Coordinates of C-alpha atoms and ligand atoms in Angstrom, one line a residue:
M70 CA -77.7 60.5 -126.6
N71 CA -79.9 59.6 -129.6
A72 CA -83.6 58.9 -129.7
N73 CA -83.2 55.2 -129.4
E74 CA -81.2 55.5 -126.2
L75 CA -83.6 58.1 -124.8
R76 CA -86.6 55.9 -125.5
T77 CA -84.9 52.9 -123.8
K78 CA -83.9 54.9 -120.9
Y79 CA -87.3 56.5 -120.2
I80 CA -89.0 53.1 -120.3
E81 CA -86.3 51.4 -118.1
F82 CA -86.6 54.3 -115.6
F83 CA -90.3 54.1 -115.2
K84 CA -90.1 50.2 -115.1
S85 CA -87.8 50.5 -112.2
K86 CA -90.6 52.8 -110.5
G87 CA -93.1 49.9 -110.9
H88 CA -94.6 51.0 -114.2
A89 CA -95.8 48.4 -116.7
Q90 CA -94.7 49.2 -120.3
I91 CA -97.7 49.1 -122.7
Q92 CA -97.8 49.2 -126.5
G93 CA -98.1 52.5 -128.3
K94 CA -101.2 52.6 -130.6
S95 CA -102.1 53.3 -134.0
L96 CA -101.9 56.8 -135.4
L97 CA -105.4 56.6 -136.6
P98 CA -107.6 56.3 -133.5
D99 CA -110.7 54.1 -133.5
N100 CA -114.0 55.3 -132.1
D101 CA -112.9 58.9 -131.6
P102 CA -115.0 61.4 -133.7
T103 CA -113.0 64.4 -132.4
V104 CA -109.6 63.9 -134.0
L105 CA -108.2 62.4 -137.2
F106 CA -104.9 61.3 -135.7
T107 CA -103.5 60.2 -132.3
T108 CA -102.4 63.7 -131.1
A109 CA -100.7 62.8 -127.8
G110 CA -99.4 59.9 -125.9
M111 CA -102.4 60.1 -123.6
H112 CA -104.9 60.0 -126.3
P113 CA -105.4 56.1 -126.3
L114 CA -105.7 56.1 -122.6
V115 CA -108.7 58.5 -122.3
P116 CA -111.1 55.9 -121.2
Y117 CA -108.7 54.8 -118.5
L118 CA -108.1 58.3 -117.4
L119 CA -111.8 58.7 -117.0
G120 CA -112.1 55.6 -114.7
E121 CA -111.9 52.4 -116.7
E122 CA -109.7 49.9 -115.3
H123 CA -106.5 49.1 -117.3
P124 CA -105.5 45.5 -117.6
A125 CA -101.8 46.3 -117.0
G126 CA -102.3 48.0 -113.8
K127 CA -102.3 51.6 -112.3
R128 CA -98.7 52.6 -113.3
L129 CA -98.0 52.6 -117.1
T130 CA -95.4 53.9 -119.5
D131 CA -94.9 53.9 -123.2
Y132 CA -93.8 55.6 -126.2
Q133 CA -96.4 56.7 -128.8
K134 CA -96.3 58.0 -132.4
C135 CA -98.3 61.3 -132.7
I136 CA -99.3 63.6 -135.5
R137 CA -100.6 67.1 -134.8
T138 CA -101.8 68.9 -138.0
G139 CA -103.4 71.9 -136.4
D140 CA -101.6 74.1 -138.8
I141 CA -99.6 72.2 -141.4
E142 CA -98.8 75.5 -143.0
A143 CA -96.8 76.6 -140.0
V144 CA -94.3 73.6 -140.1
G145 CA -91.0 74.6 -141.3
D146 CA -89.6 76.7 -138.4
P147 CA -86.8 75.2 -136.4
S148 CA -89.0 73.4 -133.8
H149 CA -92.4 72.6 -135.2
L150 CA -93.1 69.1 -136.4
T151 CA -96.3 67.3 -137.7
F152 CA -95.1 63.8 -136.7
F153 CA -93.4 63.4 -133.3
E154 CA -93.0 60.8 -130.7
M155 CA -94.1 61.1 -127.1
L156 CA -92.7 59.3 -124.0
G157 CA -95.4 58.9 -121.3
N158 CA -95.9 57.7 -117.8
W159 CA -99.4 57.4 -116.2
S160 CA -100.7 57.0 -112.8
L161 CA -104.4 55.8 -112.8
G162 CA -105.5 56.7 -109.2
D163 CA -102.0 55.9 -108.0
Y164 CA -99.4 58.7 -107.3
F165 CA -100.4 62.2 -108.0
K166 CA -98.5 65.6 -107.8
E167 CA -95.6 64.6 -105.5
G168 CA -94.8 61.2 -107.1
A169 CA -95.2 62.6 -110.6
I170 CA -92.9 65.6 -110.1
E171 CA -90.3 63.8 -108.0
M172 CA -90.0 61.2 -110.7
S173 CA -89.8 63.7 -113.4
F174 CA -87.0 65.6 -111.5
E175 CA -85.1 62.4 -110.9
F176 CA -85.1 61.3 -114.5
L177 CA -84.2 64.7 -115.9
T178 CA -81.4 65.6 -113.3
S179 CA -79.9 62.3 -112.0
P180 CA -76.5 61.5 -113.7
Q181 CA -77.7 57.9 -113.9
W182 CA -80.5 59.1 -116.2
L183 CA -80.5 62.3 -118.2
G184 CA -78.2 64.3 -116.0
I185 CA -79.4 67.7 -117.1
P186 CA -77.9 70.4 -114.7
I187 CA -80.5 71.9 -112.5
D188 CA -79.6 75.4 -113.5
K189 CA -80.7 74.6 -117.1
L190 CA -84.2 73.9 -116.0
G191 CA -87.2 75.9 -115.3
V192 CA -90.9 75.0 -114.7
T193 CA -94.4 76.5 -115.0
V194 CA -97.4 75.8 -112.8
F195 CA -101.1 76.7 -113.0
Q196 CA -102.0 80.2 -111.6
G197 CA -105.6 79.4 -110.8
E198 CA -108.7 80.4 -112.7
D199 CA -112.5 80.0 -112.7
G200 CA -112.6 78.7 -109.1
I201 CA -109.9 76.2 -109.7
P202 CA -107.0 77.1 -107.2
K203 CA -103.5 78.2 -107.8
D204 CA -101.2 75.2 -107.9
E205 CA -99.1 76.0 -105.0
E206 CA -98.6 72.4 -104.1
S207 CA -96.6 71.7 -107.3
A208 CA -94.6 74.9 -106.9
A209 CA -93.8 73.8 -103.3
I210 CA -92.6 70.4 -104.5
W211 CA -90.3 71.7 -107.3
K212 CA -88.8 74.2 -104.8
R213 CA -88.2 71.5 -102.3
L214 CA -86.4 69.5 -105.0
G215 CA -84.1 72.4 -105.8
I216 CA -85.6 74.5 -108.6
P217 CA -85.0 78.1 -107.5
E218 CA -88.1 80.2 -106.9
E219 CA -87.4 82.6 -109.8
R220 CA -87.6 79.8 -112.3
I221 CA -90.9 78.4 -111.0
V222 CA -93.5 80.5 -112.9
Y223 CA -97.3 80.8 -112.5
R224 CA -99.1 80.8 -115.8
P225 CA -102.7 81.0 -116.9
R226 CA -105.1 78.4 -118.2
E227 CA -104.1 78.9 -121.8
D228 CA -100.6 77.8 -120.9
N229 CA -100.9 75.3 -117.9
W230 CA -104.0 73.4 -118.4
W231 CA -104.4 70.3 -120.5
G232 CA -107.4 68.9 -121.9
P233 CA -110.1 69.1 -124.5
A234 CA -110.5 72.1 -126.6
G235 CA -114.1 72.8 -126.8
T236 CA -115.1 69.1 -126.3
T237 CA -115.6 66.7 -123.4
G238 CA -112.9 64.6 -121.6
P239 CA -110.4 64.3 -118.8
C240 CA -108.3 67.5 -118.0
G241 CA -106.6 69.4 -115.3
P242 CA -103.8 71.8 -114.4
D243 CA -100.4 70.9 -115.5
T244 CA -96.7 71.6 -114.8
E245 CA -94.4 71.9 -117.6
M246 CA -90.7 71.6 -117.7
F247 CA -88.5 73.8 -119.9
Y248 CA -84.8 73.8 -120.8
D249 CA -82.9 77.0 -120.8
F250 CA -80.8 77.6 -123.9
G251 CA -78.8 80.2 -122.0
K252 CA -79.7 83.1 -124.2
E253 CA -80.0 86.6 -122.6
P254 CA -83.7 87.0 -121.2
C255 CA -85.9 89.0 -123.7
G256 CA -87.1 91.3 -121.0
P257 CA -87.9 91.6 -117.3
D258 CA -90.9 89.0 -117.7
C259 CA -89.0 86.5 -119.6
G260 CA -89.0 83.1 -117.7
P261 CA -90.0 79.5 -118.3
G262 CA -92.8 79.4 -120.9
C263 CA -91.7 82.6 -122.6
S264 CA -91.6 82.0 -126.4
C265 CA -88.6 84.2 -127.3
G266 CA -86.5 81.2 -127.9
K267 CA -84.6 81.1 -124.6
W268 CA -86.8 78.4 -123.2
L269 CA -88.0 75.0 -124.8
E270 CA -90.7 72.9 -123.3
I271 CA -89.5 69.3 -123.1
W272 CA -92.0 67.6 -120.6
N273 CA -95.4 68.1 -119.3
D274 CA -97.1 66.6 -116.2
V275 CA -100.8 66.8 -116.2
F276 CA -102.9 66.4 -113.1
M277 CA -106.1 64.9 -114.4
Q278 CA -108.7 65.9 -111.8
Y279 CA -111.8 66.8 -113.8
N280 CA -114.0 65.6 -116.6
K281 CA -115.4 68.4 -118.7
N282 CA -118.9 67.2 -119.5
A283 CA -121.1 68.0 -122.5
E284 CA -122.5 71.1 -120.6
G285 CA -118.9 72.6 -120.1
V286 CA -119.1 71.7 -116.4
Y287 CA -115.9 70.5 -114.8
E288 CA -116.8 67.4 -112.8
P289 CA -114.2 66.2 -110.3
L290 CA -112.9 62.7 -111.2
A291 CA -113.6 60.0 -108.7
R292 CA -110.0 58.8 -109.3
K293 CA -107.2 61.4 -109.8
C294 CA -104.7 60.6 -112.6
V295 CA -101.4 61.7 -113.9
D296 CA -100.7 62.0 -117.6
T297 CA -97.2 63.0 -118.8
G298 CA -95.6 63.5 -122.1
M299 CA -92.1 64.1 -122.9
G300 CA -91.3 65.0 -126.7
I301 CA -88.5 62.8 -127.9
E302 CA -87.3 65.2 -130.7
R303 CA -87.1 68.2 -128.4
T304 CA -85.3 66.3 -125.6
V305 CA -82.8 64.8 -127.9
T306 CA -82.2 68.4 -129.1
V307 CA -81.2 69.8 -125.8
L308 CA -79.3 66.7 -124.6
N309 CA -77.1 67.1 -127.6
G310 CA -76.6 70.9 -127.3
K311 CA -78.4 71.6 -130.4
K312 CA -80.7 74.6 -131.1
S313 CA -83.1 72.9 -133.4
V314 CA -84.7 69.4 -133.8
Y315 CA -83.6 69.5 -137.4
E316 CA -79.9 69.6 -136.3
T317 CA -80.2 66.2 -134.5
E318 CA -79.3 62.7 -135.7
I319 CA -83.1 62.3 -136.0
F320 CA -83.2 64.4 -139.1
A321 CA -79.7 64.3 -140.3
P322 CA -80.1 61.3 -142.6
I323 CA -83.3 62.6 -143.9
I324 CA -81.9 66.1 -144.7
N325 CA -79.0 64.3 -146.3
A326 CA -81.4 62.5 -148.5
V327 CA -83.1 65.7 -149.4
E328 CA -79.6 67.3 -150.3
K329 CA -78.9 64.3 -152.5
A330 CA -82.2 64.7 -154.5
S331 CA -81.9 68.3 -154.9
G332 CA -78.1 69.1 -155.0
Y333 CA -78.8 71.9 -152.6
T334 CA -76.7 72.1 -149.4
Y335 CA -78.6 72.7 -146.2
G336 CA -77.6 76.0 -144.5
S337 CA -76.9 78.0 -147.6
D338 CA -80.2 79.9 -148.0
S339 CA -82.8 80.5 -145.3
E340 CA -85.9 80.2 -147.7
K341 CA -84.5 76.9 -149.1
D342 CA -83.6 75.6 -145.5
K343 CA -87.1 76.1 -144.8
S344 CA -88.3 73.9 -147.7
V345 CA -85.8 71.3 -146.7
R346 CA -87.2 71.1 -143.2
I347 CA -90.8 71.0 -144.5
I348 CA -89.9 68.1 -146.9
S349 CA -88.1 66.3 -144.1
D350 CA -91.0 66.4 -141.7
H351 CA -93.7 65.7 -144.1
V352 CA -92.1 62.7 -145.8
R353 CA -91.6 61.3 -142.2
A354 CA -95.2 62.1 -141.3
S355 CA -96.4 60.5 -144.7
S356 CA -94.4 57.3 -144.3
F357 CA -95.8 56.9 -140.8
I358 CA -99.3 57.4 -141.9
L359 CA -98.9 55.0 -144.8
G360 CA -97.0 52.5 -142.7
D361 CA -99.6 52.4 -139.9
P362 CA -101.6 49.1 -139.7
K363 CA -104.7 51.2 -140.0
A364 CA -103.2 53.1 -142.9
V365 CA -105.4 55.5 -145.0
T366 CA -104.3 56.4 -148.5
P367 CA -104.5 59.8 -150.0
S368 CA -108.0 61.1 -150.7
N369 CA -110.2 64.2 -150.3
V370 CA -111.6 63.5 -147.0
G371 CA -110.5 63.2 -143.3
A372 CA -107.1 61.8 -142.7
G373 CA -106.6 60.8 -146.3
Y374 CA -107.0 64.5 -147.2
V375 CA -104.3 65.5 -144.6
L376 CA -101.9 62.9 -146.1
R377 CA -102.5 64.3 -149.6
R378 CA -101.9 67.8 -148.4
L379 CA -98.7 66.5 -146.8
I380 CA -97.5 64.8 -150.0
R381 CA -98.4 67.6 -152.2
R382 CA -96.8 70.2 -150.2
V383 CA -93.5 68.2 -150.3
V384 CA -93.8 68.1 -154.1
R385 CA -94.3 71.9 -154.1
H386 CA -91.2 72.5 -151.9
G387 CA -89.2 70.1 -154.0
R388 CA -89.9 72.5 -156.9
K389 CA -88.6 75.4 -154.7
L390 CA -85.3 73.5 -154.4
G391 CA -85.3 72.9 -158.2
I392 CA -86.5 69.1 -158.1
N393 CA -88.7 68.5 -161.1
E394 CA -88.5 64.9 -161.0
M395 CA -89.9 62.1 -158.7
F396 CA -88.0 62.2 -155.4
L397 CA -90.1 61.2 -152.6
C398 CA -89.4 57.4 -152.3
P399 CA -85.7 57.4 -151.6
I400 CA -86.3 59.8 -148.7
A401 CA -89.0 57.6 -147.4
E402 CA -86.6 54.6 -147.6
V403 CA -84.4 56.5 -145.2
V404 CA -87.2 57.2 -142.8
I405 CA -88.2 53.4 -142.9
E406 CA -84.5 52.2 -142.3
Q407 CA -84.2 54.7 -139.5
M408 CA -87.4 54.1 -137.6
K409 CA -88.2 50.4 -138.3
G410 CA -86.6 49.3 -134.9
P411 CA -89.0 50.9 -132.6
Y412 CA -91.8 50.8 -135.3
P413 CA -91.6 47.4 -137.1
E414 CA -94.8 48.3 -138.9
L415 CA -92.8 50.5 -141.2
E416 CA -90.8 47.5 -142.5
E417 CA -94.0 45.3 -142.7
N418 CA -95.8 48.0 -144.8
R419 CA -92.8 49.2 -146.8
D420 CA -94.5 48.2 -150.3
R421 CA -97.5 50.3 -149.3
I422 CA -95.6 53.3 -148.3
I423 CA -93.5 53.4 -151.4
T424 CA -96.4 52.5 -153.8
E425 CA -98.7 55.0 -152.5
L426 CA -96.2 57.8 -152.2
D427 CA -95.1 57.1 -155.8
K428 CA -98.7 57.2 -157.1
E429 CA -99.6 60.4 -155.3
E430 CA -96.5 62.1 -156.4
K431 CA -97.0 61.2 -159.9
K432 CA -100.5 62.2 -159.9
F433 CA -99.7 65.7 -158.4
L434 CA -96.9 66.3 -160.9
E435 CA -99.4 65.7 -163.7
T436 CA -101.7 68.1 -162.0
L437 CA -99.1 70.7 -161.8
K438 CA -98.3 70.2 -165.5
Q439 CA -101.8 70.7 -166.6
G440 CA -102.4 73.6 -164.5
E441 CA -99.4 75.4 -165.7
H442 CA -100.5 74.7 -169.2
E443 CA -104.1 76.1 -168.5
F444 CA -102.4 79.2 -166.8
E445 CA -100.4 79.8 -170.0
K446 CA -103.6 79.7 -172.0
L447 CA -105.2 82.4 -169.8
L448 CA -102.0 84.6 -169.8
P449 CA -102.7 86.7 -172.9
N450 CA -105.9 87.7 -171.6
L451 CA -104.7 88.4 -168.0
L452 CA -101.8 90.6 -169.2
K453 CA -104.4 93.0 -170.8
D454 CA -105.4 94.1 -167.3
P455 CA -103.6 97.4 -166.7
K456 CA -103.8 96.8 -163.0
K457 CA -102.2 93.4 -163.2
I458 CA -104.6 91.7 -161.1
M459 CA -106.0 88.2 -161.5
S460 CA -109.5 87.5 -160.2
G461 CA -109.8 85.2 -157.4
R462 CA -112.6 83.5 -159.2
L463 CA -110.3 82.4 -162.0
A464 CA -107.7 81.2 -159.6
F465 CA -110.4 79.2 -158.0
K466 CA -111.5 77.7 -161.2
L467 CA -107.9 76.6 -161.8
Y468 CA -108.1 74.9 -158.4
D469 CA -111.6 73.4 -158.8
T470 CA -111.2 72.0 -162.3
Y471 CA -107.5 71.0 -162.4
G472 CA -106.5 70.8 -158.6
F473 CA -104.0 73.5 -159.2
P474 CA -103.0 74.9 -155.8
I475 CA -103.5 78.8 -155.2
E476 CA -100.0 79.2 -154.1
L477 CA -98.7 78.1 -157.4
T478 CA -101.2 80.3 -159.3
E479 CA -99.8 83.2 -157.1
E480 CA -96.3 82.2 -158.0
L481 CA -96.9 82.0 -161.7
A482 CA -98.8 85.4 -161.6
A483 CA -96.0 87.0 -159.8
E484 CA -93.5 85.8 -162.5
H485 CA -95.6 88.1 -164.8
G486 CA -95.7 91.0 -162.4
M487 CA -99.4 90.2 -161.4
T488 CA -101.1 89.5 -158.1
V489 CA -104.1 87.3 -157.4
R490 CA -107.1 88.7 -155.5
R491 CA -106.7 86.3 -152.6
E492 CA -109.8 87.2 -150.5
E493 CA -112.0 86.4 -153.6
F494 CA -110.3 83.1 -153.9
D495 CA -110.5 82.3 -150.2
E496 CA -114.3 83.1 -150.3
A497 CA -115.0 80.8 -153.2
F498 CA -112.8 78.2 -151.6
K499 CA -114.6 78.3 -148.3
K500 CA -117.9 77.9 -149.9
H501 CA -116.7 74.9 -151.7
Q502 CA -115.0 73.4 -148.6
E503 CA -117.9 74.1 -146.2
L504 CA -118.9 70.5 -145.6
S505 CA -115.5 68.9 -145.2
R506 CA -114.1 72.0 -143.4
A507 CA -116.7 71.9 -140.8
G508 CA -115.5 68.4 -140.1
S509 CA -111.9 69.0 -140.2
E510 CA -112.0 72.1 -138.1
Q511 CA -113.5 70.1 -135.4
V512 CA -111.0 67.4 -135.6
F513 CA -107.9 69.8 -135.9
K514 CA -108.6 71.1 -132.5
G515 CA -107.0 68.0 -131.1
G516 CA -109.8 67.3 -128.7
L517 CA -110.2 64.1 -126.8
G518 CA -112.6 61.1 -127.0
D519 CA -116.1 61.9 -126.8
Q520 CA -117.3 59.3 -124.1
G521 CA -120.9 60.8 -124.4
E522 CA -123.8 58.4 -123.8
M523 CA -124.6 58.0 -127.4
A524 CA -121.0 57.2 -128.2
V525 CA -120.9 54.5 -125.7
K526 CA -124.1 53.1 -127.3
Y527 CA -122.7 53.2 -130.7
H528 CA -119.6 51.5 -129.4
T529 CA -121.7 48.5 -128.2
A530 CA -123.6 48.5 -131.4
T531 CA -120.3 48.2 -133.2
H532 CA -119.6 44.9 -131.5
L533 CA -123.1 43.6 -132.4
L534 CA -122.7 44.5 -136.0
H535 CA -119.3 43.0 -136.3
K536 CA -120.7 39.7 -135.0
A537 CA -123.9 39.9 -137.0
L538 CA -121.8 40.5 -140.3
K539 CA -119.6 37.4 -139.6
M540 CA -122.8 35.4 -139.1
I541 CA -124.4 36.5 -142.4
L542 CA -121.3 37.1 -144.7
G543 CA -118.8 34.7 -143.2
D544 CA -115.8 34.9 -140.9
H545 CA -113.8 36.9 -143.3
A546 CA -116.0 40.0 -142.6
A547 CA -113.5 41.3 -140.0
Q548 CA -113.4 44.8 -138.7
R549 CA -111.0 47.0 -140.5
G550 CA -111.9 50.2 -138.9
S551 CA -114.6 52.1 -137.1
N552 CA -115.7 55.7 -136.3
I553 CA -118.3 57.0 -134.0
T554 CA -120.0 60.4 -133.5
A555 CA -122.9 61.1 -131.2
E556 CA -125.1 60.9 -134.4
R557 CA -124.0 57.8 -136.2
M558 CA -121.5 55.0 -136.6
R559 CA -119.4 53.9 -139.5
F560 CA -117.9 50.4 -139.7
D561 CA -115.4 49.2 -142.2
F562 CA -114.9 45.4 -142.8
S563 CA -113.4 43.0 -145.3
H564 CA -115.7 41.7 -147.9
D565 CA -115.4 42.1 -151.6
A566 CA -118.9 42.5 -152.9
P567 CA -121.8 44.9 -152.3
M568 CA -124.2 43.4 -149.6
T569 CA -127.7 42.5 -150.9
K570 CA -130.7 44.0 -149.6
E571 CA -131.6 40.8 -147.9
Q572 CA -128.3 40.5 -146.2
I573 CA -128.6 44.1 -144.9
A574 CA -132.1 43.3 -143.5
E575 CA -130.9 40.1 -141.9
V576 CA -127.9 41.9 -140.2
E577 CA -130.3 44.6 -139.0
A578 CA -132.7 42.0 -137.6
I579 CA -129.9 40.1 -135.8
V580 CA -128.6 43.3 -134.1
N581 CA -132.0 44.5 -133.0
A582 CA -132.9 41.0 -131.7
Q583 CA -129.9 41.2 -129.3
I584 CA -130.9 44.8 -128.2
Q585 CA -134.4 43.7 -127.5
K586 CA -133.1 40.7 -125.4
D587 CA -131.5 43.3 -123.1
L588 CA -128.2 41.2 -122.9
P589 CA -125.8 42.1 -120.0
V590 CA -122.4 43.3 -121.2
T591 CA -119.6 42.1 -119.0
M592 CA -115.8 42.5 -118.9
E593 CA -112.9 40.2 -117.9
I594 CA -109.2 40.8 -117.9
M595 CA -107.1 38.0 -119.3
D596 CA -103.9 37.4 -121.2
I597 CA -104.1 37.9 -125.0
E598 CA -103.4 34.2 -125.8
S599 CA -106.2 33.0 -123.4
A600 CA -108.5 35.7 -124.8
K601 CA -107.9 34.4 -128.4
S602 CA -108.3 30.7 -127.5
S603 CA -111.5 31.5 -125.6
G604 CA -112.9 32.6 -129.0
A605 CA -112.7 36.4 -128.4
T606 CA -112.4 38.5 -131.6
A607 CA -109.3 40.5 -131.7
L608 CA -108.9 43.3 -134.2
F609 CA -106.8 42.8 -137.5
G610 CA -103.6 44.8 -137.2
E611 CA -104.1 46.0 -133.8
K612 CA -101.1 45.5 -131.2
Y613 CA -102.2 44.2 -127.9
E614 CA -100.8 44.3 -124.4
S615 CA -100.1 40.9 -122.7
Q616 CA -103.1 41.5 -120.5
V617 CA -106.3 42.6 -122.2
K618 CA -109.9 43.4 -121.5
V619 CA -112.4 41.1 -123.1
Y620 CA -116.1 42.4 -123.5
S621 CA -118.9 39.9 -123.7
I622 CA -122.4 40.8 -124.9
G623 CA -124.5 37.9 -123.4
D624 CA -123.4 34.8 -125.2
F625 CA -123.7 36.7 -128.6
S626 CA -120.4 38.4 -128.9
K627 CA -116.9 38.4 -127.3
E628 CA -114.3 41.0 -128.4
V629 CA -111.0 42.2 -127.1
C630 CA -111.6 45.9 -126.6
G631 CA -110.6 48.7 -124.2
G632 CA -114.3 49.8 -123.6
P633 CA -116.4 51.6 -122.5
H634 CA -119.8 50.0 -123.2
V635 CA -123.3 50.1 -122.1
E636 CA -124.1 47.9 -119.2
K637 CA -127.2 46.3 -120.8
T638 CA -128.2 46.4 -124.5
G639 CA -131.9 47.2 -123.8
G640 CA -131.8 51.0 -123.9
M641 CA -129.8 51.3 -127.2
G642 CA -132.6 52.1 -129.5
H643 CA -133.4 50.8 -133.0
F644 CA -130.4 49.8 -135.2
K645 CA -130.7 51.0 -138.8
I646 CA -128.1 50.7 -141.6
Q647 CA -128.3 53.8 -143.8
K648 CA -125.8 53.0 -146.3
E649 CA -123.4 50.2 -147.5
Q650 CA -120.7 51.0 -150.0
S651 CA -117.2 50.4 -151.0
S652 CA -114.4 51.8 -148.8
S653 CA -111.3 50.6 -150.7
A654 CA -110.2 47.4 -152.5
G655 CA -111.8 44.4 -150.6
V656 CA -113.2 46.6 -147.8
R657 CA -116.9 47.7 -147.5
R658 CA -118.2 50.6 -145.2
I659 CA -121.5 50.7 -143.3
R660 CA -123.0 53.8 -141.9
A661 CA -125.6 53.1 -139.4
V662 CA -127.7 54.9 -136.7
L663 CA -129.5 54.1 -133.4
E664 CA -132.9 55.6 -133.7
Ligands
LIG24 N1 -101.3 65.2 -122.6 C1 -100.2 66.1 -122.3 C2 -99.4 66.6 -123.6 O1 -99.7 66.2 -124.8 C3 -99.1 65.2 -121.5 O2 -98.9 64.0 -122.1 O3 -98.6 67.5 -123.4

């Protein structure tokens, strides 16, 4: 069974169980300050898991593109990926443990669906911790369905709990489903969840019962929900009797393209194989980021910085395979061809994918050339050191001035029998990165949407600003992106000149007037066509379900949006634009606060 068939079967199965199929969302989440990318299928559903009504109903299913960059440097082993697809089904206050587990079991084992033999499956359940009880209920359901007791294992919070890492959001115990590769157990404690390579997690049913609030307290949710996530790449791996995601048809054509570019045959050398895997994964991830309707381009901040790191790492590993020319685009073409069926945005944005990859690759190759040249210039002096140690400060200078990566400095140094004082480099690097680091560590945790009170106010302010901009600048001033933290909002919109002081003052005055009027915010569910014809603003590049929520702020603004919003504008505070600047060609960016 290939990925396309699995995707189709999953959706078909859950539709047959009364679920509505919803659209997967962008890889770049709006209004979520805690993550750079959509990290799980449930991510776009956070507001609904916390109690918002979903226009498509209480049972939902979809496939979602995801990126996890927690530790990019760790990718390259046989199973880790930065980009992956997740299949999911959700219950918003409908079925709970019993329904979720029964459906998971049926889909996995029924010959009509995946037909995995029961004796290849094992599960883990939550063992209880901090006053939250042991999940005996889930264990009993698995046992009743036929999973032998010795393959139902209780595990602690760090394994069987899903939810925000250090931030707020919906969470709860989970039960995870594993495939047994049939290897000998690694010891007496080896069982589902063991990381020795015998077991591979393929699916996770999360029982969302709590909201972790800003004080770190677990408040029971009024409406219990289910969030599940099945990894497409891993499931295709086990269904085809493979050991690694890189051996599946998902990666075969991509690896083929890398072989063609390098002349290297996959499987001949373990270090080089790792480079092939890194290139394959990262080109796939980069193509999806650039092919997203809300694409970012390579830069030194946020998601753009992750993209830059991915591309540059591909180039570095290309060199390890002996590739010294441009090679990324033909591999990206293969990714586009392969994935454009379920993700038509790749075809729509083909030009951007190719142009930006090409540009960044060229730029980095120049950086490398220059860095190498500078290193050569330093060499005679370096070789005078009897201990053959290169100072970390010098290595940092190469990085800081020429963008030359430390790994390459280390490689060049090693070629001349030298080592680099790495701690010294790291220290200098850390200082330099302090600001952007503080930001990215936060977001790398893969936390969930901050639905705090301030964030909700900023969300409503976003709608007011959007409308005010259109009134002052014209209808072309449409939203292109937004980002909210508890401290400020950022808003990107189409406009190709700086705003004048007067325009900024007028926009502020309009927004503040709406706040003072204490307008009610109301929500209606309607189909997308009626929403558009009723004059509601819909976002550029966003895919919508057939049924959508439309938020109105008095008679002032009307937008298609998932929420949440304040109930009345009165308590929002004073709106102030702190900065208005260019974001990219034809796009301006406003930073504003509610004081
Ligand atoms: N949120 C859970 C996960 O990512 C299930 O979807 O594993």
